[in-house]
CSV table of C-alpha atoms in Angstrom, one decimal:
chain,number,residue,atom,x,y,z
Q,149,UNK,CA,-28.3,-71.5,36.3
Q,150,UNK,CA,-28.8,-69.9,32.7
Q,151,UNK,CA,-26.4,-66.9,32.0
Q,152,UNK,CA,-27.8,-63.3,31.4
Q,153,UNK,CA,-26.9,-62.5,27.5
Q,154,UNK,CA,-26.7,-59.4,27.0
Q,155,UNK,CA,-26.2,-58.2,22.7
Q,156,UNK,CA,-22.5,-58.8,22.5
Q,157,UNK,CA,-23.2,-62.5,23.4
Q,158,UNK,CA,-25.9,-62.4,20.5
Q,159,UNK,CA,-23.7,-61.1,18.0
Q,160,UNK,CA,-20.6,-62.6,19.2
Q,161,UNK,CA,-22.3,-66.1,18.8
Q,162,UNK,CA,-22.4,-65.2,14.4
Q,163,UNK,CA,-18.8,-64.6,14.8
Q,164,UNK,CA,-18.9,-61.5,13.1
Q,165,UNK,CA,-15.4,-61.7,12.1
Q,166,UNK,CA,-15.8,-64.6,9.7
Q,167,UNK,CA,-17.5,-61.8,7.4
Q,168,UNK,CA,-14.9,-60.9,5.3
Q,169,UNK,CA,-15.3,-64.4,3.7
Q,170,UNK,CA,-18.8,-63.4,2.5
Q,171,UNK,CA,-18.4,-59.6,2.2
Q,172,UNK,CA,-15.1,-60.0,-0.6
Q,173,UNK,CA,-17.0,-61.9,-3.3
Q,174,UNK,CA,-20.1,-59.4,-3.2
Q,175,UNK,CA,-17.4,-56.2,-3.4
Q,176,UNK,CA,-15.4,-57.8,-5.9
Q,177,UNK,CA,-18.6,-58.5,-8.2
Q,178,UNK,CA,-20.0,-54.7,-7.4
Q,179,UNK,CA,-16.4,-53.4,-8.8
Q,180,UNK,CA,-17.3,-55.9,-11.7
Q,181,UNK,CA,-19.9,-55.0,-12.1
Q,182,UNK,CA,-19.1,-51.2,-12.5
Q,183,UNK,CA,-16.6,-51.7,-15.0
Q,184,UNK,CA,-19.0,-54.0,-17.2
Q,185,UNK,CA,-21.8,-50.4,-16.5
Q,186,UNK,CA,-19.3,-48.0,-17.7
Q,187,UNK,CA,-17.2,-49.3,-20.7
Q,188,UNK,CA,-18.4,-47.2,-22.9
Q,189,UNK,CA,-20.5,-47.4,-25.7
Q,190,UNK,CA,-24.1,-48.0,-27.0
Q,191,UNK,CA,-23.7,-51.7,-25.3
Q,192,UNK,CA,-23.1,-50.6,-22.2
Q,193,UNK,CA,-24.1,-53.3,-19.3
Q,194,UNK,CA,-27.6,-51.8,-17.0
Q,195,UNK,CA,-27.1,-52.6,-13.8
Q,196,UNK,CA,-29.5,-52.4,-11.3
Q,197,UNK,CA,-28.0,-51.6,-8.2
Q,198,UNK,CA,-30.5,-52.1,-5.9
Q,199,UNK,CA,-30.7,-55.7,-6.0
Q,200,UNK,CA,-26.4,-55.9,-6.5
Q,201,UNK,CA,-26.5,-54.1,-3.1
Q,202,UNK,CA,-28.8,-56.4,-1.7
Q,203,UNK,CA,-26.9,-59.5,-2.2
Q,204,UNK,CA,-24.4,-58.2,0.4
Q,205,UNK,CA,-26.7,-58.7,3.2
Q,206,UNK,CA,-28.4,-61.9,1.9
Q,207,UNK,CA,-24.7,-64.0,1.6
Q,208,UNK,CA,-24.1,-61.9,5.4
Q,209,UNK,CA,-26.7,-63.5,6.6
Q,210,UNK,CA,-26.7,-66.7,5.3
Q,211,UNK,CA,-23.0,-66.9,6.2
Q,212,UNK,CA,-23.8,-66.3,9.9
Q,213,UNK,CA,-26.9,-68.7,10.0
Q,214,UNK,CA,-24.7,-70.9,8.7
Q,215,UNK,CA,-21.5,-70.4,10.7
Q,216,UNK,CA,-24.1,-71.4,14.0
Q,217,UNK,CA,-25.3,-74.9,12.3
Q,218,UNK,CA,-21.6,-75.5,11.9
Q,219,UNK,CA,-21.0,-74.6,15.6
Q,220,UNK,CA,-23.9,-76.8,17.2
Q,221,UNK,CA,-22.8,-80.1,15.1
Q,222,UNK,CA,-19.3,-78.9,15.7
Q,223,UNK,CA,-19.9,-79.2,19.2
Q,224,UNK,CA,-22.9,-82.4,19.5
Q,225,UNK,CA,-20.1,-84.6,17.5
Q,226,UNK,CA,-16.7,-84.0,19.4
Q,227,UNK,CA,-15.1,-81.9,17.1
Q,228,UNK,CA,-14.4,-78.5,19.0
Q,229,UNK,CA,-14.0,-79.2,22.4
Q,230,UNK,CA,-12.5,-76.7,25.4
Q,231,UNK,CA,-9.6,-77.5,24.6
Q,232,UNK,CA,-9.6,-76.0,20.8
Q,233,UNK,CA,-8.0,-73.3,19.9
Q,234,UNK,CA,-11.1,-71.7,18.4
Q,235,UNK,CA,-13.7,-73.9,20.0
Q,236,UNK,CA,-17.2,-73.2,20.4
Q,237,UNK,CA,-16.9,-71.3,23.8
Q,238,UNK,CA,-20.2,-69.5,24.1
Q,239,UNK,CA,-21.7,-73.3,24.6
Q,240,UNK,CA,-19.0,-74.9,26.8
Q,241,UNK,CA,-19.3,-71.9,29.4
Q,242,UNK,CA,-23.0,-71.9,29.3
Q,243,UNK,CA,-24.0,-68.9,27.6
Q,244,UNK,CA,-25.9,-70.9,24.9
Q,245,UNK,CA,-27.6,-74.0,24.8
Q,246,UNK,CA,-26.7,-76.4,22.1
Q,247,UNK,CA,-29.8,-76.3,20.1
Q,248,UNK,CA,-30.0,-72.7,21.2
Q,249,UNK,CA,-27.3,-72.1,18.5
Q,250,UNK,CA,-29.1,-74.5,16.4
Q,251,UNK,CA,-32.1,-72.4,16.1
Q,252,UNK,CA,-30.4,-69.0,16.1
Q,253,UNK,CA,-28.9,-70.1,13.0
Q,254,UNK,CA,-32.1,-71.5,11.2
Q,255,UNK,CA,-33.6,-68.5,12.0
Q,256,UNK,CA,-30.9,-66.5,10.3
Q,257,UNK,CA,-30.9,-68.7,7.4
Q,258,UNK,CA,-34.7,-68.1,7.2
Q,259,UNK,CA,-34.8,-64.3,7.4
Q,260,UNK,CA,-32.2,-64.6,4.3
Q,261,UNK,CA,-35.5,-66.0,2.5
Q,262,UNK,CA,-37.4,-62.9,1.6
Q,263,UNK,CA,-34.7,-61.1,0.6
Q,264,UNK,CA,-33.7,-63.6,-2.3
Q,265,UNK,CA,-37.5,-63.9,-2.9
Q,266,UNK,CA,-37.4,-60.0,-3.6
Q,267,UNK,CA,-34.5,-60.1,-6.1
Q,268,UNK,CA,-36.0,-62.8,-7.7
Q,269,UNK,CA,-38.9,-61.1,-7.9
Q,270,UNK,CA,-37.3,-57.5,-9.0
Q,271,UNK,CA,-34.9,-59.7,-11.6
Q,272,UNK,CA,-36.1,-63.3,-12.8
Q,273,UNK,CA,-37.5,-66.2,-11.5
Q,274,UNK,CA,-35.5,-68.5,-13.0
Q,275,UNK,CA,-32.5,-67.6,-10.9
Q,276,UNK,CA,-34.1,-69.5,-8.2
Q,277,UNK,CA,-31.6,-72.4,-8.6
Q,278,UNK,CA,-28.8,-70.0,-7.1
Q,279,UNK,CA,-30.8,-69.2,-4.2
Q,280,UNK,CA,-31.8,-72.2,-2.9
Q,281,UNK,CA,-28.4,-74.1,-3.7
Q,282,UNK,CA,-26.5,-71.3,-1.2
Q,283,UNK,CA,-29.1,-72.0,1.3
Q,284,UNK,CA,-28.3,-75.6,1.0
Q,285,UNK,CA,-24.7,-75.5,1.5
Q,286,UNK,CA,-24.8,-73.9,4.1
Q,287,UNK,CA,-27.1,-76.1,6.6
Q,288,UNK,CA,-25.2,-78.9,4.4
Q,289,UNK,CA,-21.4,-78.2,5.6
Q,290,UNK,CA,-21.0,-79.8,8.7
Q,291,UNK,CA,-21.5,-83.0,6.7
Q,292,UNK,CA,-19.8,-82.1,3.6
Q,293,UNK,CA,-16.6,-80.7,5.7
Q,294,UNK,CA,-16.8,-84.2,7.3
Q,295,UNK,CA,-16.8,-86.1,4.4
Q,296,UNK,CA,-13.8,-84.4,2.5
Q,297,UNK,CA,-15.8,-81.7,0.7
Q,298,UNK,CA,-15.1,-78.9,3.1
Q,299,UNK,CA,-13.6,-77.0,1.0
Q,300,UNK,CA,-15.7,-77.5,-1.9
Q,301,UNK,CA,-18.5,-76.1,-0.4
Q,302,UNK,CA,-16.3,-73.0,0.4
Q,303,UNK,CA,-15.3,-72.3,-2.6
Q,304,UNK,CA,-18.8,-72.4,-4.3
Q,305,UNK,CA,-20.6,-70.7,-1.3
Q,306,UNK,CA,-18.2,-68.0,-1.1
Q,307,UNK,CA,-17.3,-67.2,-4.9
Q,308,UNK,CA,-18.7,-69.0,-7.7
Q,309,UNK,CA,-22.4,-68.8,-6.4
Q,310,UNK,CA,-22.2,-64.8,-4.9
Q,311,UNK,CA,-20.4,-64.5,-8.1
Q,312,UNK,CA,-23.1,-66.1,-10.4
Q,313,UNK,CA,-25.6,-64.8,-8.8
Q,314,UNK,CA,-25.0,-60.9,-8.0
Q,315,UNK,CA,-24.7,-60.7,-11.7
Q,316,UNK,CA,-27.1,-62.5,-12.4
Q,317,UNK,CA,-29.9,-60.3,-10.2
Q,318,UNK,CA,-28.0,-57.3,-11.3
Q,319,UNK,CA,-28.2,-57.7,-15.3
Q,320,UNK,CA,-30.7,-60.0,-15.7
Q,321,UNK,CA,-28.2,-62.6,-17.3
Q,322,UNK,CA,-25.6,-65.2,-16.5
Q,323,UNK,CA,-21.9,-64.5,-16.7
Q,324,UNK,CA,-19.2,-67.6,-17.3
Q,325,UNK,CA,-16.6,-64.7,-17.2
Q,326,UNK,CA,-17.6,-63.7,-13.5
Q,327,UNK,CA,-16.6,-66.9,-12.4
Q,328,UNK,CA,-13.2,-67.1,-13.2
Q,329,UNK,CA,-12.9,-63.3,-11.9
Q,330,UNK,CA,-14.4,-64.3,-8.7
Q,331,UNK,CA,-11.7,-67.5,-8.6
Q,332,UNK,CA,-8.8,-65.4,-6.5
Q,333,UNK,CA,-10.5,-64.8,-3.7
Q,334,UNK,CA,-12.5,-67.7,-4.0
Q,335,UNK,CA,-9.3,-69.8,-3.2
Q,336,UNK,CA,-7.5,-67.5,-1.1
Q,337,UNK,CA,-11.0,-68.4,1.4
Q,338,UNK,CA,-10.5,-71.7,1.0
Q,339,UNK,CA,-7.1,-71.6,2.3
Q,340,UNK,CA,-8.6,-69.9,5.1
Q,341,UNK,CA,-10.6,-73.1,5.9
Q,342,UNK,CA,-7.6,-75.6,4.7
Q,343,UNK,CA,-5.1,-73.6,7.4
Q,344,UNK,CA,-8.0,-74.0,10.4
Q,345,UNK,CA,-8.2,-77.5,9.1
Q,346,UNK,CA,-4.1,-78.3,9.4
Q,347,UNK,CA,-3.9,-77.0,12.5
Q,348,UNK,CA,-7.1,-78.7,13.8
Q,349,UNK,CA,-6.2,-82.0,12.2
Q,350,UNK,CA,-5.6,-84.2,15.6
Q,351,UNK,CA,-9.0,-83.4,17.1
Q,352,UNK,CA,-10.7,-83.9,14.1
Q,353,UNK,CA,-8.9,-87.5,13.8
Q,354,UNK,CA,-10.5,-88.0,17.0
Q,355,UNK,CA,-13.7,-87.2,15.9
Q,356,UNK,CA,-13.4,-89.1,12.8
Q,357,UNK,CA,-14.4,-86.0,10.6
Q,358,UNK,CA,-12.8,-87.1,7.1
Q,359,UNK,CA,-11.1,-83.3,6.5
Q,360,UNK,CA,-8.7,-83.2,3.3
Q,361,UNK,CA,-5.9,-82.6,5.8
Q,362,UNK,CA,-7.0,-85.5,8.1
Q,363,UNK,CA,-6.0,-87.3,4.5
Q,364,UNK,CA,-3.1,-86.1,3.5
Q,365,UNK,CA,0.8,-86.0,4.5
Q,366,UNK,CA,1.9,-82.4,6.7
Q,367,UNK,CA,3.8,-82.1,3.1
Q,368,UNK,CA,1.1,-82.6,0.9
Q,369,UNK,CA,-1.0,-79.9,3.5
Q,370,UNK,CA,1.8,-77.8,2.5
Q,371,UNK,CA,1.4,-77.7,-0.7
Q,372,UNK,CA,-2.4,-77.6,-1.3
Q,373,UNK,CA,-2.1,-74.3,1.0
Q,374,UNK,CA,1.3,-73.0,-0.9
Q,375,UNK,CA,-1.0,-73.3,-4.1
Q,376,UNK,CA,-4.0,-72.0,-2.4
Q,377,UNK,CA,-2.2,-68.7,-2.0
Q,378,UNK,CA,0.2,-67.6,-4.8
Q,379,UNK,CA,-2.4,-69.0,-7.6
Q,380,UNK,CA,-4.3,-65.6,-7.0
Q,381,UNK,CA,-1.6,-63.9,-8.3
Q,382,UNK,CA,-1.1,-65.6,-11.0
Q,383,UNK,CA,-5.0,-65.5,-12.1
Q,384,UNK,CA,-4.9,-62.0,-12.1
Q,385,UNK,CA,-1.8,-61.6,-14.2
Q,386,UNK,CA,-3.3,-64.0,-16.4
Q,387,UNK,CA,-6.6,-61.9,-16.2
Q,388,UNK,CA,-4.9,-58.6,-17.2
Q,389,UNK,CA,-2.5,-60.1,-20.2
Q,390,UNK,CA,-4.7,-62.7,-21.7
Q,391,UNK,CA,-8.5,-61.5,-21.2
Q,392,UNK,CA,-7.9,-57.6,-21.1
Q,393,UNK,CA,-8.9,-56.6,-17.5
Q,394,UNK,CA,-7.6,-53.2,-16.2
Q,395,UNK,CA,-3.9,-53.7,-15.3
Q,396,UNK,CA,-4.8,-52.1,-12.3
Q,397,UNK,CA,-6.0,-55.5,-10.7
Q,398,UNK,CA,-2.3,-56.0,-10.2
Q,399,UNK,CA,-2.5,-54.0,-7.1
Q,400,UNK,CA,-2.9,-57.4,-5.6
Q,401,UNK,CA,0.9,-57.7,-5.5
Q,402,UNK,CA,1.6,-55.4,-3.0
Q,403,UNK,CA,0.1,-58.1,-0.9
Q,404,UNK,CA,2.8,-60.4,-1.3
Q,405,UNK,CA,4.7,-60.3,1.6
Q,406,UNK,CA,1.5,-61.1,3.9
Q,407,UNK,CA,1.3,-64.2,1.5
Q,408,UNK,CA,4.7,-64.8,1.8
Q,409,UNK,CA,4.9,-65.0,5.7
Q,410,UNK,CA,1.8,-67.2,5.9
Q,411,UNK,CA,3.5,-69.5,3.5
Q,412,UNK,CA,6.8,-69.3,5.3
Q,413,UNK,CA,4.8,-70.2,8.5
Q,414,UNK,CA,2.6,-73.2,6.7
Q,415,UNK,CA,6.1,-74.5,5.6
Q,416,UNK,CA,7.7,-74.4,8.9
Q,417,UNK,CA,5.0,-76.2,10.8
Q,418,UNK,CA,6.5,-79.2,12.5
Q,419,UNK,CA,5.9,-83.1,11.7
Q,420,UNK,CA,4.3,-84.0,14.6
Q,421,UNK,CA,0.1,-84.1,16.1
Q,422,UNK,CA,-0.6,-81.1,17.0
Q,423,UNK,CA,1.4,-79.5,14.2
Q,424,UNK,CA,2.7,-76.8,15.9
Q,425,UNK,CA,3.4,-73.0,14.9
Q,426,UNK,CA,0.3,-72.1,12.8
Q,427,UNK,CA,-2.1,-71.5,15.5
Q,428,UNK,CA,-2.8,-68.0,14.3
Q,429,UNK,CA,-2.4,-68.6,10.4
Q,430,UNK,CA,-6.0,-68.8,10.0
Q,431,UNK,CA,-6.5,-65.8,11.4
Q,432,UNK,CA,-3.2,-64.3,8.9
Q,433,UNK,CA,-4.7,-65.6,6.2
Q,434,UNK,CA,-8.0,-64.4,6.4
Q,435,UNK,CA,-6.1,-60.8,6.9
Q,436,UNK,CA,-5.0,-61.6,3.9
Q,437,UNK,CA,-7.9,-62.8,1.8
Q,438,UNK,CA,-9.3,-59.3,3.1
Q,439,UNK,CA,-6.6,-57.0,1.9
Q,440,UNK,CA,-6.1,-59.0,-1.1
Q,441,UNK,CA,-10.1,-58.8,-2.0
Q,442,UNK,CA,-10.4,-54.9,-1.1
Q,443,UNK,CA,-7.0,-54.5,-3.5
Q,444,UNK,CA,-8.7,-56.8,-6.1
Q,445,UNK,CA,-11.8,-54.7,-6.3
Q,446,UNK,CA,-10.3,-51.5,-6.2
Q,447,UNK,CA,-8.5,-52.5,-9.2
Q,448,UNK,CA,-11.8,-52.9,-11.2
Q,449,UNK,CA,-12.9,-49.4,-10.3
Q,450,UNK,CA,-9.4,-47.6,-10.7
Q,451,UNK,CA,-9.6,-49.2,-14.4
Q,452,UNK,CA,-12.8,-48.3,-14.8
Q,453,UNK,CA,-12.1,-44.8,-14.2
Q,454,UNK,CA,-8.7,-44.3,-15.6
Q,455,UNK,CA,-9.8,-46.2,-18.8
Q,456,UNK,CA,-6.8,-49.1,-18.8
């Protein structure tokens, strides 16, 4: 017998708490985008607001259309079973049917449609490209993740592309510059992904997904997440000496000792299937990614308005 849903169970199946992931990039571009509107002068950057405001729901939704397609092949090949930590548990108790979550997340995807067809339409055109890539990677990461390019997709979906692309429908015009701004959060995401992935590595051996971590030595995992998470820092020192942004970005240090436990935890994971001891760090890190990102863009607004 079929289980009343009731709202929760409709919003609960989007996991609504993955949103950070897609909210950051989008916030970190509009504080980018304010401090490119008001440096003063006669070549001050427009911006039209309208369609920067509207990327946040497009990548919102896209993300949760997404998330779904990821649950339902997730679940058809093996790979999240009851047993997982963070398996798909709105299908194994029966709330949702498989392709029940299959369609609920085309549909989402699908909705996202007009709304990049407006800010095409209110900007260029020729943006299409960005549009129908994101769309792309999204129903295309269950395979990509499988085939070692998990994190890849992350790190294009959730920063290079919201990045490219918010400026582009804002100003009319490409960026290169937004890219490497966007890059922080871009990889502290990732190591939101790569710290699921460590700690999920035995069942996806089982399921023959081909993960980076399912590839790699518990030392190597280490070290790709150690990296993941004290780069960010350094880009935005980097950012602040060599390229002239507001020294205010360095807010982002008073993150450090959130980065500094999950690192500590990574480190002290133990050499053995299931590595034990990081059950929760995907969850820590993506505290962190948040805080970091809402630090990160409040230093582009704090410089814009101080004038540093």
């Amino acid at each position: 017998m079929e289980k009343r849903r009731t709202l929760k169970n409709w919003i609960i199946a989007t996991r609504p708490w993955a949103l950070p992931a897609s909210v950051m990039p989008i916030l970190i571009m509009w504080a980018y985008l304010y401090c490119q509107s008001h440096g003063g002068g006669e070549d001050t950057t427009p911006i039209n607001w309208l369609n920067a405001l509207l990327c946040l729901p497009l990548l919102s939704i896209v993300h949760s259309g997404g998330n779904m397609v990821s649950d339902y092949f997730d679940f058809t090949w093996g790979v999240d079973t009851k047993a997982c930590s963070n398996g798909v548990t709105w299908i194994h108790d029966g709330t949702f049917r498989p392709k029940e979550i299959l369609r609920y997340g085309l549909v989402l995807v699908a909705l996202a449609v007009p709304i990049g067809v407006f800010l095409l339409y209110n900007s260029s055109w020729s943006g299409w490209w960005i549009g129908l890539a994101g769309v792309l990677l999204a129903l295309v990461y269950p395979w990509m993740k499988s085939h070692h390019l998990g994190d890849i997709n992350i790190l294009v979906s959730f920063a290079l592309l919201p990045a490219l692309g918010t400026f582009f429908v804002a100003v009319g015009a490409y960026d290169p510059q937004s890219l490497l701004m966007i890059l922080p959060i871009g990889l502290l995401t990732v190591s939101i992904l790569h710290a699921n992935n460590t700690r999920d590595v035995k069942t996806d051996l089982q399921a023959g997904l081909g993960t980076i971590t399912t590839s790699v030595s518990l030392m190597n995992a280490k070290a790709i997440y150690t990296f993941e998470i004290f780069a960010p820092y350094a880009l935005a020192l980097l950012y602040v000496v060599l390229l002239g942004q507001p020294w205010t970005l360095l807010a982002v240090v008073l993150t450090l000792p959130l980065a500094l436990r999950n690192v500590r935890t990574m480190i002290q994971a133990e050499d053995d299937l299931p590595y034990r001891g990081i059950q929760r760090l995907d969850q820590t890190t993506a505290q962190l990614q948040m805080i970091f990102g809402l630090l990160y863009a409040l230093g582009f607004f704090l410089g814009s308005w101080l004038g540093v």
